[in-house]
XYZ file of N, CA and C in Angstrom:
507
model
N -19.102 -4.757 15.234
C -19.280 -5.754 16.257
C -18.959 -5.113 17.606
N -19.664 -4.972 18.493
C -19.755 -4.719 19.769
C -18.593 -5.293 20.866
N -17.327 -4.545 21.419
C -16.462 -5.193 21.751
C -16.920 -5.567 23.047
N -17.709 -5.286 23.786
C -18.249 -5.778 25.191
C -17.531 -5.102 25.828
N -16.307 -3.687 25.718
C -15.656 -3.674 27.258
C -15.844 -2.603 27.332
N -17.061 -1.429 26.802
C -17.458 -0.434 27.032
C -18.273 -0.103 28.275
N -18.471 0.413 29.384
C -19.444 0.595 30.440
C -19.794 1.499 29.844
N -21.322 2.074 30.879
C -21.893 3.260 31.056
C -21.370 3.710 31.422
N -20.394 4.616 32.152
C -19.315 5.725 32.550
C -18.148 5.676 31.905
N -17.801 5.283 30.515
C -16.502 5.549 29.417
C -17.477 6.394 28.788
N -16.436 7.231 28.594
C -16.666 8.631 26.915
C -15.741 8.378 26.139
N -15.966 7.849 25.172
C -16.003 7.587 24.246
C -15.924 8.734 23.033
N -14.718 9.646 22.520
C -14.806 10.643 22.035
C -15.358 10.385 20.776
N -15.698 11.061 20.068
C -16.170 11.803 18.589
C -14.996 11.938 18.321
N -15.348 12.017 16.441
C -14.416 12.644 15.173
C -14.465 14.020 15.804
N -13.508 14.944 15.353
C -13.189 16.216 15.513
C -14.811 16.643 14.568
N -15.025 17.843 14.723
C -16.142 18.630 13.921
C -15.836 18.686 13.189
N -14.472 18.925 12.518
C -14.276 18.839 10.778
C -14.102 18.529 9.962
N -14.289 16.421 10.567
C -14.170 15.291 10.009
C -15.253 14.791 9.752
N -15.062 14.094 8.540
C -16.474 13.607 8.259
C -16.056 11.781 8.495
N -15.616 11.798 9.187
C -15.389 10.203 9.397
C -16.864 10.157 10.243
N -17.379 9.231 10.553
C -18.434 8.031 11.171
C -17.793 6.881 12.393
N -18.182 7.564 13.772
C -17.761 6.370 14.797
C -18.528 5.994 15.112
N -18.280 4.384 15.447
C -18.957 3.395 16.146
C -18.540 3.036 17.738
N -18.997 4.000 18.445
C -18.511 3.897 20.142
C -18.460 2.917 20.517
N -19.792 1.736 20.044
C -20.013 0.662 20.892
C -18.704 -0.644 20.751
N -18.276 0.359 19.536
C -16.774 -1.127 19.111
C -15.751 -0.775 20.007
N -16.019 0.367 21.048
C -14.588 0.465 21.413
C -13.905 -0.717 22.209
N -12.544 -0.327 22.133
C -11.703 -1.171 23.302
C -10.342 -0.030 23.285
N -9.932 -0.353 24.767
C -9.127 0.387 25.547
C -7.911 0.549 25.105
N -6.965 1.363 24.986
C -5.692 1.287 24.574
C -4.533 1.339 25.540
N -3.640 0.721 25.314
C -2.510 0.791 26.274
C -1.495 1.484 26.178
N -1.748 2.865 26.683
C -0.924 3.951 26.513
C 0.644 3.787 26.436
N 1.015 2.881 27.468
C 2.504 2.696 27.671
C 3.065 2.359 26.361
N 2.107 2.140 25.376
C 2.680 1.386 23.800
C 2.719 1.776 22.632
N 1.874 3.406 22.877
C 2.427 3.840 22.208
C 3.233 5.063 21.910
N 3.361 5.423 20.910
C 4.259 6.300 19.989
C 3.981 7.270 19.653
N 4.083 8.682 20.286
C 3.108 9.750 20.536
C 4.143 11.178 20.456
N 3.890 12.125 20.193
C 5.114 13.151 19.683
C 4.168 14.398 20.153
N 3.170 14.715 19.061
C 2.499 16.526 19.019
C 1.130 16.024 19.955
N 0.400 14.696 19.578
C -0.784 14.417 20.184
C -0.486 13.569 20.986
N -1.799 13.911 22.288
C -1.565 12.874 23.358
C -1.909 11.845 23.432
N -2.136 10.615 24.391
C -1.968 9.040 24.132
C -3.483 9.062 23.277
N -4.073 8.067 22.846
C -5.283 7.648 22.210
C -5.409 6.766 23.664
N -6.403 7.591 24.055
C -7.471 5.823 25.241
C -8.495 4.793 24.648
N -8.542 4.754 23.964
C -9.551 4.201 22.660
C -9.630 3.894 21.660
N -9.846 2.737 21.391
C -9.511 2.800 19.843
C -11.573 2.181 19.190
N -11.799 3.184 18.442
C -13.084 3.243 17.568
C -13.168 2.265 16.067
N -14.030 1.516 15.842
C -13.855 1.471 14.790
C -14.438 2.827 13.737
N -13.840 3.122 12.626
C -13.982 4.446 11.961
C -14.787 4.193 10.421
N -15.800 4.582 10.447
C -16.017 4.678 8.770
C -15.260 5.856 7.909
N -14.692 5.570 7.008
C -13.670 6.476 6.047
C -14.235 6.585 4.412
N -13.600 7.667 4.129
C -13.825 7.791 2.182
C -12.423 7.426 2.472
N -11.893 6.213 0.848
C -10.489 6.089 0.903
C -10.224 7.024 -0.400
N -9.191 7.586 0.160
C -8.286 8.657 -0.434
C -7.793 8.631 -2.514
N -7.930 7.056 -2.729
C -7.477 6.390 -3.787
C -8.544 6.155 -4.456
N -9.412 5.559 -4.074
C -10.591 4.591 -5.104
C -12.227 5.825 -4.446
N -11.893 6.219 -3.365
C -13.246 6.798 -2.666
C -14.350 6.102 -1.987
N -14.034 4.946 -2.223
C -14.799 3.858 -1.674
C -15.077 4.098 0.078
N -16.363 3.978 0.310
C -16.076 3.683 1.914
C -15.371 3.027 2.791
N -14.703 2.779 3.726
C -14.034 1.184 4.341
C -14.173 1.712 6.055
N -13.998 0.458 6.504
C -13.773 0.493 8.158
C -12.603 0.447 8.834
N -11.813 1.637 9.570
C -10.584 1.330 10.013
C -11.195 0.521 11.609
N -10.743 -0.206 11.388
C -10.917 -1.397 12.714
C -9.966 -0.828 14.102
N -10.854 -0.731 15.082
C -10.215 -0.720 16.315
C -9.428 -1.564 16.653
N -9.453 -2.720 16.087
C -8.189 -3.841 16.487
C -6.945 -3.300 15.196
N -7.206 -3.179 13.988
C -6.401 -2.602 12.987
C -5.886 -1.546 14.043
N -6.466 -0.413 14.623
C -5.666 0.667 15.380
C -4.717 0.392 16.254
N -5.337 -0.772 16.836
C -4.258 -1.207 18.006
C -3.131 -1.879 17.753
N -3.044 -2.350 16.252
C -1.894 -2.827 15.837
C -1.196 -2.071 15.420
N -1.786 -0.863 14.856
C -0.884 0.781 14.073
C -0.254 1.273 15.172
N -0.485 1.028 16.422
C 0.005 2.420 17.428
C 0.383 1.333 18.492
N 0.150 0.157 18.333
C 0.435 -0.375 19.825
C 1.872 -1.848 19.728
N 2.046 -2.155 18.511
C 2.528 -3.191 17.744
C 3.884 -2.588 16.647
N 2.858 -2.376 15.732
C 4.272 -1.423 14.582
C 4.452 -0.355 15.204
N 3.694 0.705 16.341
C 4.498 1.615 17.407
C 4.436 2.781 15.999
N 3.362 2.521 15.350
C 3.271 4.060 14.488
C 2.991 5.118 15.270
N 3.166 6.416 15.098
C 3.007 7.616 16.135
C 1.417 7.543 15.819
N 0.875 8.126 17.453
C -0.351 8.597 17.265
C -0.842 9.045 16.558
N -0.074 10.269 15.618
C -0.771 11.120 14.769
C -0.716 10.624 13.225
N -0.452 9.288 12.750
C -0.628 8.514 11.825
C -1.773 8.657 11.554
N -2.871 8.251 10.288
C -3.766 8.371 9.829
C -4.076 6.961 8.611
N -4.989 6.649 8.764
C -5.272 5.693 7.780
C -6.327 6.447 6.583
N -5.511 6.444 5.268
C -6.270 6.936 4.273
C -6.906 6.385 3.440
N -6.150 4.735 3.076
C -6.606 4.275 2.025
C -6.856 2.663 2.870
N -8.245 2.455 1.960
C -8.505 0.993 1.764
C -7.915 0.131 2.150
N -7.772 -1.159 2.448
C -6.869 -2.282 2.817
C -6.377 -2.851 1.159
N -7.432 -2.819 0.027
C -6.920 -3.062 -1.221
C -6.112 -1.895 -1.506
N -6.415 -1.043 -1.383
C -5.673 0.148 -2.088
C -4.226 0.025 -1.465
N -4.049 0.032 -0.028
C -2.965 0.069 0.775
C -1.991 -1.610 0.228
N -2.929 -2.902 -0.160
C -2.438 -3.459 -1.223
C -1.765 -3.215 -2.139
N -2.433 -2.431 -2.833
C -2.064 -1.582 -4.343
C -0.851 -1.221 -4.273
N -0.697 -0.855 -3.101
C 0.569 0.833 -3.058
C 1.894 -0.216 -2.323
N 1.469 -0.990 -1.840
C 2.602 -1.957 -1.030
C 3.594 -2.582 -2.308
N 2.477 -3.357 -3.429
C 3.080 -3.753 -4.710
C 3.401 -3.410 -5.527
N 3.555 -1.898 -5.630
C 3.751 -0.984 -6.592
C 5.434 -0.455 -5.968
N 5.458 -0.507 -5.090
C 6.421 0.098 -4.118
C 7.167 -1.443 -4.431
N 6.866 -2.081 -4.007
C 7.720 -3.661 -4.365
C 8.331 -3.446 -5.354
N 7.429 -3.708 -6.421
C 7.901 -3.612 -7.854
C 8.889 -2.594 -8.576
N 8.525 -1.819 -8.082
C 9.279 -0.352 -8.067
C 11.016 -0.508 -7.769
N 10.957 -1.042 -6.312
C 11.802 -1.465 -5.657
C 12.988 -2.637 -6.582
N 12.162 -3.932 -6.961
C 13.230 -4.645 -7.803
C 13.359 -4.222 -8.936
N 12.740 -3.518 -9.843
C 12.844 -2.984 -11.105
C 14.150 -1.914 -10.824
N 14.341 -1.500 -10.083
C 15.608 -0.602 -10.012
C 16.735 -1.728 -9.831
N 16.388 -2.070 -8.720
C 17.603 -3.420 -8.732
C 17.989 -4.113 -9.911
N 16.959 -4.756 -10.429
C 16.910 -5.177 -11.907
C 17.524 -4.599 -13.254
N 17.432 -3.575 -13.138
C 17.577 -2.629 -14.721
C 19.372 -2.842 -14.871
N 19.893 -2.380 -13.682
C 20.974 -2.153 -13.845
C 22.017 -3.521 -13.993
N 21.137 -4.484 -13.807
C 22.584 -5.728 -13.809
C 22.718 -5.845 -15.196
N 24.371 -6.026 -14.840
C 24.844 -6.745 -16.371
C 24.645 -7.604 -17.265
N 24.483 -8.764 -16.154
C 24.143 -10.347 -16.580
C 22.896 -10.634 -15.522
N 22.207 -10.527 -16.110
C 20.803 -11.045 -15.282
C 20.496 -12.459 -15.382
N 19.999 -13.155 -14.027
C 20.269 -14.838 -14.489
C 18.318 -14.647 -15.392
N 18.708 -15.935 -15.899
C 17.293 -15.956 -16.508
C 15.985 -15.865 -15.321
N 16.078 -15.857 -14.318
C 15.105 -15.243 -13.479
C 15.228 -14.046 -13.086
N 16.016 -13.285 -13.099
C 16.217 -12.169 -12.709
C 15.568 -11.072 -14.038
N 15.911 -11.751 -15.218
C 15.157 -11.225 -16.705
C 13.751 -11.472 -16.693
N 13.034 -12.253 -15.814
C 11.431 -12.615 -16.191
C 11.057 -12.042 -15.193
N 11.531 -11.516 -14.089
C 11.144 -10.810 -13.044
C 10.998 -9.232 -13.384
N 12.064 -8.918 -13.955
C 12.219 -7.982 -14.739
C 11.558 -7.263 -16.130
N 10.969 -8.690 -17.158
C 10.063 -8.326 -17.835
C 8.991 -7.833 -17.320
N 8.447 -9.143 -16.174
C 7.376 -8.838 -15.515
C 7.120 -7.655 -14.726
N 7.816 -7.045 -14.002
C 8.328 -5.795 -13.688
C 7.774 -4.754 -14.614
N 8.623 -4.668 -15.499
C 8.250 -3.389 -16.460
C 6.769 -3.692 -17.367
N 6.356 -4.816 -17.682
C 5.033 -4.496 -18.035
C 3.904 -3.900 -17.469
N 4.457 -4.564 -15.583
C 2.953 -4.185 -14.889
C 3.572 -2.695 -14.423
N 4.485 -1.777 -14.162
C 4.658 -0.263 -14.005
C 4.912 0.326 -15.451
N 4.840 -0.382 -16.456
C 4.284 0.380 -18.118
C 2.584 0.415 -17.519
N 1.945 -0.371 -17.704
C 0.415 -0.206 -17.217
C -0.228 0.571 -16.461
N 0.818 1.033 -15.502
C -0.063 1.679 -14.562
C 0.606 3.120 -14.535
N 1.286 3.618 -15.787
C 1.794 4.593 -16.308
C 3.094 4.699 -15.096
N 3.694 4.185 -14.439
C 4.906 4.609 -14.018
C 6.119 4.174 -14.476
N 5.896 4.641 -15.705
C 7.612 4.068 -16.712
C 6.633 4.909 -17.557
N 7.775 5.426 -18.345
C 7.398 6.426 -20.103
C 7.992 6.483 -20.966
N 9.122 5.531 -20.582
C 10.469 5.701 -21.518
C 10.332 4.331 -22.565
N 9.876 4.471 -23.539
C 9.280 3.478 -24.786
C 10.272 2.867 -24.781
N 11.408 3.219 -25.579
C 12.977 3.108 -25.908
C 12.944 1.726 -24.947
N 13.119 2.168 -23.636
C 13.721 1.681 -22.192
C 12.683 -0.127 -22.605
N 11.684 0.500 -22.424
C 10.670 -0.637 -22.687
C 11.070 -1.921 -23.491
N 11.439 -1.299 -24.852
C 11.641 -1.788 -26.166
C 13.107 -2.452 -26.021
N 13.966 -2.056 -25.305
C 14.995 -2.195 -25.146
C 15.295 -3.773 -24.056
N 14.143 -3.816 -22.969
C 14.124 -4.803 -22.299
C 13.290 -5.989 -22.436
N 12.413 -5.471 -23.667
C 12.140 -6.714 -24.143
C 12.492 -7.485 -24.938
N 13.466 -6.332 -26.144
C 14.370 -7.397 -26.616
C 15.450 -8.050 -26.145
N 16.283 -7.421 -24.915
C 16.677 -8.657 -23.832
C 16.070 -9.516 -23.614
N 14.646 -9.916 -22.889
C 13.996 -11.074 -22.642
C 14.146 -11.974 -24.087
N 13.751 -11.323 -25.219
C 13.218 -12.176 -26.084
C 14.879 -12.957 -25.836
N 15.947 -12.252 -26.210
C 16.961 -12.967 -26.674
C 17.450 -13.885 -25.535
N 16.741 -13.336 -24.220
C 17.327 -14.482 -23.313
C 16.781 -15.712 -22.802
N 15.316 -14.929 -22.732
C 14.350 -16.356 -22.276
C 12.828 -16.015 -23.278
N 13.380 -16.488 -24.332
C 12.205 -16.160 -25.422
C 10.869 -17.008 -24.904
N 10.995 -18.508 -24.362
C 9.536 -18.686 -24.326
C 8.702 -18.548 -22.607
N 9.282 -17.235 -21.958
C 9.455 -17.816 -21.027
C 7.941 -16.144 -20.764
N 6.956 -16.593 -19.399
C 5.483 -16.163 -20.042
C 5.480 -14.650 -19.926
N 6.361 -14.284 -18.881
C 6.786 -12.366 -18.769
C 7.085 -12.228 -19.888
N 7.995 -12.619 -20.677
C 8.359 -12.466 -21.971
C 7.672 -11.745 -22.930
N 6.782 -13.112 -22.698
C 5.548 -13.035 -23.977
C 4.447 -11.824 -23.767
N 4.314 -12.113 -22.582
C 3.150 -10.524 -22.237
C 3.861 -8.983 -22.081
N 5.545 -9.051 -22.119
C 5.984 -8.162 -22.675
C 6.069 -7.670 -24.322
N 6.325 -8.594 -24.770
C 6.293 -8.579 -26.453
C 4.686 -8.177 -26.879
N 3.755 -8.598 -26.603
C 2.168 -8.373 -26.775
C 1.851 -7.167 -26.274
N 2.432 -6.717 -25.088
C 2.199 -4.836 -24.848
C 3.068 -3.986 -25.891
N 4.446 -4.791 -25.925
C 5.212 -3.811 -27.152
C 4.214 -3.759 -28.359
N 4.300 -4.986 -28.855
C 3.559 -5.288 -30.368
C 2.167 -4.101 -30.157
N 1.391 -3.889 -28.941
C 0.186 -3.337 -29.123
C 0.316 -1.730 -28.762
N 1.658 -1.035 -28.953
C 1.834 0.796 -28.804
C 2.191 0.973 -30.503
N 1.027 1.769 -30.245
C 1.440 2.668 -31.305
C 3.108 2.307 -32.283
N 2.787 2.753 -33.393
C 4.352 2.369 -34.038
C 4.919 3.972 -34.547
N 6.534 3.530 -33.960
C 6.978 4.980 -33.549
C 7.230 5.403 -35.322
Protein backbone atom coordinates (compact mmCIF):
# COMPACT_ATOMS: atom_id res chain seq x y z
CA UNK A 1 0.00 0.00 0.00
CA UNK A 2 1.36 3.26 -1.08
CA UNK A 3 2.14 5.46 2.00
CA UNK A 4 1.58 8.85 0.11
CA UNK A 5 4.62 10.67 1.82
CA UNK A 6 7.14 9.81 -0.77
CA UNK A 7 8.05 12.88 -3.28
CA UNK A 8 9.97 12.91 -6.41
CA UNK A 9 13.26 14.10 -4.77
CA UNK A 10 13.43 11.19 -1.72
CA UNK A 11 15.94 8.20 -2.47
CA UNK A 12 14.75 5.79 -1.28
CA UNK A 13 17.66 3.16 -0.75
CA UNK A 14 17.86 -0.50 -2.04
CA UNK A 15 18.65 -3.91 -0.25
CA UNK A 16 22.44 -4.11 -0.08
CA UNK A 17 23.65 -6.25 -3.41
CA UNK A 18 23.92 -9.27 -1.37
CA UNK A 19 20.47 -9.43 -0.23
CA UNK A 20 17.96 -10.99 -1.80
CA UNK A 21 15.22 -9.24 0.05
CA UNK A 22 12.55 -7.29 -2.44
CA UNK A 23 11.70 -3.40 -1.70
CA UNK A 24 8.74 -1.64 -2.17
CA UNK A 25 9.93 2.24 -2.28
CA UNK A 26 6.55 3.44 -2.91
CA UNK A 27 5.52 2.16 0.86
CA UNK A 28 7.99 4.28 2.29
CA UNK A 29 7.53 6.56 5.31
CA UNK A 30 10.07 8.65 7.13
CA UNK A 31 11.76 7.72 10.27
CA UNK A 32 12.45 9.65 13.28
CA UNK A 33 15.93 9.44 13.91
CA UNK A 34 15.88 10.97 17.42
CA UNK A 35 14.12 7.39 18.33
CA UNK A 36 16.14 5.40 17.58
CA UNK A 37 18.67 2.89 18.88
CA UNK A 38 21.69 2.79 16.78
CA UNK A 39 25.36 1.48 17.86
CA UNK A 40 27.71 0.12 14.51
CA UNK A 41 24.95 1.45 11.82
CA UNK A 42 23.73 4.79 11.18
CA UNK A 43 20.10 6.18 11.76
CA UNK A 44 17.56 4.34 9.16
CA UNK A 45 15.65 7.52 7.26
CA UNK A 46 13.14 5.14 5.97
CA UNK A 47 11.41 2.61 6.67
CA UNK A 48 10.48 0.10 3.35
CA UNK A 49 8.17 -2.37 3.37
CA UNK A 50 10.54 -5.67 2.72
CA UNK A 51 9.71 -8.96 1.02
CA UNK A 52 11.68 -11.81 3.04
CA UNK A 53 12.32 -15.85 2.92
CA UNK A 54 11.47 -16.64 6.70
CA UNK A 55 14.33 -18.27 8.24
CA UNK A 56 11.92 -21.15 9.96
CA UNK A 57 9.13 -22.31 7.60
CA UNK A 58 10.83 -20.42 4.22
CA UNK A 59 7.75 -19.03 3.44
CA UNK A 60 7.75 -15.54 1.91
CA UNK A 61 6.32 -12.62 4.31
CA UNK A 62 6.30 -8.73 4.37
CA UNK A 63 8.27 -6.88 7.01
CA UNK A 64 5.99 -3.78 7.17
CA UNK A 65 7.36 -0.31 7.30
CA UNK A 66 5.00 0.49 10.07
CA UNK A 67 6.17 -3.06 11.79
CA UNK A 68 9.83 -1.22 11.37
CA UNK A 69 8.84 1.75 12.97
CA UNK A 70 7.66 0.02 15.88
CA UNK A 71 11.11 -2.27 16.04
CA UNK A 72 13.41 0.80 16.12
CA UNK A 73 11.23 3.65 17.05
CA UNK A 74 8.86 2.19 20.03
CA UNK A 75 10.56 -1.12 21.53
CA UNK A 76 13.92 1.16 20.64
CA UNK A 77 15.46 -2.19 19.09
CA UNK A 78 18.99 -1.19 17.70
CA UNK A 79 19.13 -0.42 14.11
CA UNK A 80 21.04 -3.32 13.27
CA UNK A 81 18.17 -5.78 14.40
CA UNK A 82 16.85 -7.88 11.63
CA UNK A 83 13.59 -9.53 11.12
CA UNK A 84 13.97 -13.24 10.18
CA UNK A 85 11.02 -15.02 10.80
CA UNK A 86 7.33 -14.83 9.90
CA UNK A 87 4.85 -13.15 12.26
CA UNK A 88 3.50 -17.00 12.82
CA UNK A 89 6.77 -18.33 13.22
CA UNK A 90 7.89 -15.35 15.56
CA UNK A 91 4.40 -16.69 17.22
CA UNK A 92 5.83 -20.06 17.37
CA UNK A 93 9.05 -19.06 19.11
CA UNK A 94 7.29 -16.49 21.61
CA UNK A 95 5.18 -19.78 22.92
CA UNK A 96 7.72 -22.07 23.00
CA UNK A 97 9.87 -19.67 25.01
CA UNK A 98 6.64 -19.21 27.30
CA UNK A 99 6.22 -22.64 27.81
CA UNK A 100 9.67 -23.33 28.26
CA UNK A 101 9.69 -20.63 30.74
CA UNK A 102 6.77 -22.13 33.18
CA UNK A 103 7.75 -25.69 32.69
CA UNK A 104 10.95 -24.86 34.58
CA UNK A 105 9.04 -23.02 37.13
CA UNK A 106 6.71 -25.89 37.26
CA UNK A 107 8.90 -29.05 37.48
CA UNK A 108 10.45 -28.09 40.51
CA UNK A 109 7.53 -27.37 43.02
CA UNK A 110 6.83 -29.59 45.72
CA UNK A 111 3.19 -29.23 46.05
CA UNK A 112 1.77 -28.01 42.91
CA UNK A 113 -1.86 -26.62 43.36
CA UNK A 114 -4.07 -28.58 41.01
CA UNK A 115 -3.57 -25.83 38.43
CA UNK A 116 -0.23 -25.53 38.58
CA UNK A 117 -0.22 -29.68 37.70
CA UNK A 118 -2.52 -29.14 34.46
CA UNK A 119 -0.43 -26.36 33.38
CA UNK A 120 2.30 -28.45 33.81
CA UNK A 121 0.91 -31.56 32.14
CA UNK A 122 0.00 -29.33 29.48
CA UNK A 123 3.42 -27.99 29.39
CA UNK A 124 5.27 -31.13 28.93
CA UNK A 125 3.08 -32.67 26.31
CA UNK A 126 3.24 -29.73 23.92
CA UNK A 127 7.57 -29.44 24.40
CA UNK A 128 7.47 -33.61 24.27
CA UNK A 129 5.95 -32.83 20.64
CA UNK A 130 7.98 -30.56 19.41
CA UNK A 131 11.02 -32.67 20.56
CA UNK A 132 12.25 -30.26 23.31
CA UNK A 133 12.12 -32.67 26.31
CA UNK A 134 13.79 -36.42 25.80
CA UNK A 135 13.77 -37.53 29.07
CA UNK A 136 10.85 -40.43 28.86
CA UNK A 137 11.38 -41.28 32.61
CA UNK A 138 10.79 -37.34 33.35
CA UNK A 139 7.65 -37.60 31.11
CA UNK A 140 6.33 -40.78 32.69
CA UNK A 141 7.05 -39.52 35.91
CA UNK A 142 4.75 -36.33 35.51
CA UNK A 143 2.10 -37.93 34.31
CA UNK A 144 1.73 -40.13 36.88
CA UNK A 145 1.60 -37.05 39.16
CA UNK A 146 -1.28 -35.62 37.13
CA UNK A 147 -3.05 -38.86 37.02
CA UNK A 148 -2.82 -39.11 40.88
CA UNK A 149 -3.66 -35.52 41.31
CA UNK A 150 -6.13 -34.34 38.87
CA UNK A 151 -7.02 -37.59 37.08
CA UNK A 152 -10.01 -36.23 35.10
CA UNK A 153 -8.72 -33.13 34.46
CA UNK A 154 -8.14 -32.65 30.11
CA UNK A 155 -3.99 -31.97 30.20
CA UNK A 156 -4.11 -35.02 32.05
CA UNK A 157 -5.74 -37.05 29.71
CA UNK A 158 -3.79 -35.89 26.56
CA UNK A 159 -0.81 -36.57 28.67
CA UNK A 160 -1.67 -40.20 29.45
CA UNK A 161 -2.70 -40.77 25.48
CA UNK A 162 0.95 -39.47 24.36
CA UNK A 163 2.44 -41.75 27.19
CA UNK A 164 0.09 -44.75 26.33
CA UNK A 165 1.16 -44.03 22.44
CA UNK A 166 5.60 -44.33 22.86
CA UNK A 167 6.89 -47.13 22.22
CA UNK A 168 7.03 -49.61 25.36
CA UNK A 169 10.33 -49.43 27.11
Amino acid sequence: MPSGQVGDDDVIPGPPEWSKDVTFPETAIPADVRKQNFSTMSHLHWYVDTLRDCWMCKRPFLFFAREQQYWFETLRFRVEADCHECVECRASLRTVRRRLKRYGELVGKREPTDEDMLALASDVAFLWTRGLLRDEQRLRRIRNRALRQVPDGAATRALDELVASLPKP
